[in-house]
Short mmCIF file of C-alpha atoms and ligand atoms in Angstrom, two decimals:
data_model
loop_
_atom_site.label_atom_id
_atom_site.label_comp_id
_atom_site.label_asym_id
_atom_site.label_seq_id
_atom_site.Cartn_x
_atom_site.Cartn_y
_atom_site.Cartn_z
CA UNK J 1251 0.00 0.00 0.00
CA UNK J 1252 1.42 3.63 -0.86
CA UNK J 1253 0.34 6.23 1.04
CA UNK J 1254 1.81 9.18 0.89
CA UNK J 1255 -0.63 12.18 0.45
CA UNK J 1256 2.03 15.54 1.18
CA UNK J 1257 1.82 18.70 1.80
CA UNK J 1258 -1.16 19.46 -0.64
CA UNK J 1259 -4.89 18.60 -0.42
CA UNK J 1260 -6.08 16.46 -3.59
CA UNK J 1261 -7.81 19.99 -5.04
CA UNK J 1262 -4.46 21.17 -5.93
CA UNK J 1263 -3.99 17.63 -8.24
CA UNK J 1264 -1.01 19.90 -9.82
CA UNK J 1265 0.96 20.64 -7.11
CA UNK J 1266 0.14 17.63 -5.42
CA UNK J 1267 1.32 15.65 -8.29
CA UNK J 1268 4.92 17.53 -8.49
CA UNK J 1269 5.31 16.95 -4.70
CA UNK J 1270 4.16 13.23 -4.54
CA UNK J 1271 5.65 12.06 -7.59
CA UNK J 1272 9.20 11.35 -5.98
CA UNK J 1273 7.78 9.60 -3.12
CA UNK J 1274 5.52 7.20 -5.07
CA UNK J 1275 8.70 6.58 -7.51
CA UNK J 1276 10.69 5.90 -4.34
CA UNK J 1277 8.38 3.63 -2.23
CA UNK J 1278 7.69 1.87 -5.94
CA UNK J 1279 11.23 0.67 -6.47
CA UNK J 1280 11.66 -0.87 -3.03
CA UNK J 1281 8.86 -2.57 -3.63
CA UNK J 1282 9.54 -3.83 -6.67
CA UNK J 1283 13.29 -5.08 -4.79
CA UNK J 1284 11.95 -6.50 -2.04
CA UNK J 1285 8.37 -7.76 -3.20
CA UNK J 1286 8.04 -8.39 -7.16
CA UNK J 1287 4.98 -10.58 -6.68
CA UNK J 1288 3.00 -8.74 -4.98
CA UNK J 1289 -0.19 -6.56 -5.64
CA UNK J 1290 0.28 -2.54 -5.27
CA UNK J 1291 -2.54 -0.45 -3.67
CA UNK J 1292 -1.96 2.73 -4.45
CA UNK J 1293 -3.60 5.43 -2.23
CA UNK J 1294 -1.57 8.66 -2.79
CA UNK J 1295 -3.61 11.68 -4.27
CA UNK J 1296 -4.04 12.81 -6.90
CA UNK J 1297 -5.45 8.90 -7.35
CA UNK J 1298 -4.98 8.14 -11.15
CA UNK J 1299 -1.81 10.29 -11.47
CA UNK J 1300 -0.16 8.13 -8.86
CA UNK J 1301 -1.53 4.93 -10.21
CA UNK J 1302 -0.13 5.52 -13.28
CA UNK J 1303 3.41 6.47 -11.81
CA UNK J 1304 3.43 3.11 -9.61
CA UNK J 1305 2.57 1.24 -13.16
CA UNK J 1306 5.11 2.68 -15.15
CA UNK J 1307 7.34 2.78 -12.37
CA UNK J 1308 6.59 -0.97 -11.48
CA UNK J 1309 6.62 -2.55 -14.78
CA UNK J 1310 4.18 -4.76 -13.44
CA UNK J 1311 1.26 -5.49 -15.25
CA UNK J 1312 -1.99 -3.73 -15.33
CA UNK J 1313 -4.02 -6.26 -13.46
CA UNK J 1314 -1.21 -5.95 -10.14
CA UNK J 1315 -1.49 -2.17 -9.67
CA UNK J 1316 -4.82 -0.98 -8.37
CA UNK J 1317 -5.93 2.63 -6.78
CA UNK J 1318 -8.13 2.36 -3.90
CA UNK J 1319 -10.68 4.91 -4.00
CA UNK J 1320 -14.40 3.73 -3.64
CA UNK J 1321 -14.35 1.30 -0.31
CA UNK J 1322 -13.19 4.37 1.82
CA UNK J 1323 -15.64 6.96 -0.53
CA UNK J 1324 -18.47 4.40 -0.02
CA UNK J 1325 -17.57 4.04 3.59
CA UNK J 1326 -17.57 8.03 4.43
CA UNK J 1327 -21.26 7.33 2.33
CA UNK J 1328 -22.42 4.43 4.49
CA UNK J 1329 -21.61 6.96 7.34
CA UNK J 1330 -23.44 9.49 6.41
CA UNK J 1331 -26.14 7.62 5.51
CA UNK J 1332 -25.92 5.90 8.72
CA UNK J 1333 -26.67 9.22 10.42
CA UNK J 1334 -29.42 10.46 8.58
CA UNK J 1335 -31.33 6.99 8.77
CA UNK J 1336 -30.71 6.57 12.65
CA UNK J 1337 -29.07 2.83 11.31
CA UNK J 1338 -26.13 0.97 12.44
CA UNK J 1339 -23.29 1.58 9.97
CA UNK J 1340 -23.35 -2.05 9.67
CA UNK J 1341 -26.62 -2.65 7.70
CA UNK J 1342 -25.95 0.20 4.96
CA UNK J 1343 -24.04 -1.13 1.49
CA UNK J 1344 -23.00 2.35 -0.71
CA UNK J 1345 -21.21 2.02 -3.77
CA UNK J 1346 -18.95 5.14 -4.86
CA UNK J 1347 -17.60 4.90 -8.60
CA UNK J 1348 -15.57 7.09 -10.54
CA UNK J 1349 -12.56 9.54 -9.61
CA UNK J 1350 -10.95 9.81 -5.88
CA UNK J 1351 -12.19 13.68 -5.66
CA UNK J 1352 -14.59 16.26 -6.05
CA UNK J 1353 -15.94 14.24 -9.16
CA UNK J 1354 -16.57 11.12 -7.79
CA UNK J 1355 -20.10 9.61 -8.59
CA UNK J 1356 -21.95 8.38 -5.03
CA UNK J 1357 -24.77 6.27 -6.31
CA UNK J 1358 -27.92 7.30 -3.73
CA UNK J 1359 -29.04 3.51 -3.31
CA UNK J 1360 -30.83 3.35 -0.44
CA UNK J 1361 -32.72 0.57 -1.66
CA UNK J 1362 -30.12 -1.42 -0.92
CA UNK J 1363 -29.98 -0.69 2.55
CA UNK J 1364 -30.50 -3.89 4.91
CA UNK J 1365 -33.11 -1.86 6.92
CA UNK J 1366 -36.43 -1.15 6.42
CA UNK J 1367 -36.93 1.79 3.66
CA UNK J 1368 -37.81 5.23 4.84
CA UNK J 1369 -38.37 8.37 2.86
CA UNK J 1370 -35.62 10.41 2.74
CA UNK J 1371 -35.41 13.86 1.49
CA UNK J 1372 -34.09 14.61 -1.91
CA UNK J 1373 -32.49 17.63 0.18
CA UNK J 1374 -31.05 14.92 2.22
CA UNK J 1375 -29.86 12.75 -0.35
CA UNK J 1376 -27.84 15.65 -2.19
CA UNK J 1377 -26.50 16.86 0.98
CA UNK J 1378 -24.99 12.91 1.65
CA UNK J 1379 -23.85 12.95 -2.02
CA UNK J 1380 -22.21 16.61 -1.32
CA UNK J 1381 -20.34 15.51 1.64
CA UNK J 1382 -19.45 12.14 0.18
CA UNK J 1383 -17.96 14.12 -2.79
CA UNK J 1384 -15.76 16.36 0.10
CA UNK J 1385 -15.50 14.04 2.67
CA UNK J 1386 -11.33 13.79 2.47
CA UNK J 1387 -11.37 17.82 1.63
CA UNK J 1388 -13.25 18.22 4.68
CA UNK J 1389 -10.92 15.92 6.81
CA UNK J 1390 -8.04 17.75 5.73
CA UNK J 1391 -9.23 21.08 6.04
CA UNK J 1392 -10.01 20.12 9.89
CA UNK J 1393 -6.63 18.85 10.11
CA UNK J 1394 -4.93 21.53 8.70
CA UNK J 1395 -1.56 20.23 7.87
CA UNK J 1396 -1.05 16.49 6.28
CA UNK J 1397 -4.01 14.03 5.62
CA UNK J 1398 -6.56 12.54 5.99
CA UNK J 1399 -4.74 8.97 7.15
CA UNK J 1400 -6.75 7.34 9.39
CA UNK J 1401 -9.93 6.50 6.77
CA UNK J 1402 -7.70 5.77 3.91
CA UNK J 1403 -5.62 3.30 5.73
CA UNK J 1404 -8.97 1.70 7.43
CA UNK J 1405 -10.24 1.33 3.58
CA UNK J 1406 -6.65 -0.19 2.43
CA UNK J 1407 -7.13 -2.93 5.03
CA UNK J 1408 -10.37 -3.71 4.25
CA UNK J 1409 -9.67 -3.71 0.87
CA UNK J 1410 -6.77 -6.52 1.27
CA UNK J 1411 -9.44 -8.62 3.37
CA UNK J 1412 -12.13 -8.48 0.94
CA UNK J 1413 -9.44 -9.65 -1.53
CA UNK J 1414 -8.40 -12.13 0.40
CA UNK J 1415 -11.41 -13.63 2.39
CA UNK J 1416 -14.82 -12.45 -0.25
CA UNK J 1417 -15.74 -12.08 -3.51
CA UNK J 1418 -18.14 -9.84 -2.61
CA UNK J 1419 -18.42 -6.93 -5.14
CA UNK J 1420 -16.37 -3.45 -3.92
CA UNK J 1421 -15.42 -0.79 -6.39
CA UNK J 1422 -11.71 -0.38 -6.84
CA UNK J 1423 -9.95 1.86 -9.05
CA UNK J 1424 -8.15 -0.78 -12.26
CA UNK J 1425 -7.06 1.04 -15.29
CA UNK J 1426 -9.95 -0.20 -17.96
CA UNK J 1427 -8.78 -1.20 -20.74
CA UNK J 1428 -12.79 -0.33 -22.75
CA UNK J 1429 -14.52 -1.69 -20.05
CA UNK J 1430 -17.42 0.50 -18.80
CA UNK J 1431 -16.02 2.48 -22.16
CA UNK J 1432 -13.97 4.09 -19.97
CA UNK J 1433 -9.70 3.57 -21.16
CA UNK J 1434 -6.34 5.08 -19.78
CA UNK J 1435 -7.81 6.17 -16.61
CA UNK J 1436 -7.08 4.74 -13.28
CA UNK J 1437 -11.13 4.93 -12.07
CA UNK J 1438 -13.17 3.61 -9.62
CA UNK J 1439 -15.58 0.86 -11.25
CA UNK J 1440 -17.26 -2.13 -9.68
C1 2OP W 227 -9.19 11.18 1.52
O1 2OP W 227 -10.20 11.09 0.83
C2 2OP W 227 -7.56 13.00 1.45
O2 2OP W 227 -8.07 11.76 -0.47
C3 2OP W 227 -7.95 11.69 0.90
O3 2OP W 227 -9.16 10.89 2.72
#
């Protein structure tokens, strides 16, 4: 897992590119010398940037470097929705797809929800996708200096369980290759 999210929140992509970059490129090669097997995670903003350094960087193929972006975006989601239902955390699925940022695409399905439905307000709803959408901006802002660790590394571990113990369906961020029509970018899909 790289993790490595410096000096820059992930609305300054540019900058935070330029000042990630070297770390990514760093942790990369040790991991390619000590571990050439094994499957990268890549969690450093900006997401798809940084995915595509630890490919090229890597050599490995395609199918061995992954972004994680929508397990801790649907979790923040859950969360929230958790709150406005009055629900344990536990019984709400969200799904989160597309980019790790202000453009990512929270998917309001509450009918999937493992409690019994309840109106909620379309005010409601946009406010959850809002603050879905902001959720690490709004860590780091409270924060102030670094990130937003705790969440992302939460997400990274349950990520490597899921791979490891489910097949239960989580959106991850691949680079699609047409699939979803979507190619060359490192995006969260089922
Ligand atoms: C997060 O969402 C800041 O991207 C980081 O926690």
């Amino acid at each position: 897992m790289i993790t490595a999210d410096f000096h820059a929140s992930r609305n300054e992509p540019r900058r935070l590119a330029q000042s990630n970059y070297d770390v990514v490129k760093a942790v990369v090669e040790q991991i390619v010398k000590h571990s050439p097997n094994c499957i990268i995670i890549v969690v450093t903003n900006p997401l798809d940037a940084m995915a595509q350094a630890a490919l090229k960087v890597s050599g490995f193929p395609k199918n061995r470097v992954l972004g994680m972006a929508g397990v801790l975006d649907s979790a923040r989601m859950s969360t929230f929705v958790a709150m406005e239902c009055k629900v344990s955390v536990e019984n709400v699925h969200s799904f989160v797809l597309g980019g790790h940022g202000d453009d990512m695409v929270p998917l309001p399905l509450f009918d999937r929800a493992e409690f019994p439905p309840r109106s909620v307000a379309k005010e409601s709803i946009d406010a959850i996708v809002e603050r879905t959408r902001k959720g690490g901006a709004e860590i780091v802002n409270l924060l102030k200096t670094g990130s937003a660790y705790y969440a992302p590394s939460a997400a990274a571990v349950e990520m490597v369980k899921r791979f490891l113990r489910t097949r239960k369906r989580f959106s991850l961020a691949p680079l699609p290759e047409g699939e979803y029509g979507i190619k060359g970018l490192f995006v969260g899909v089922p």
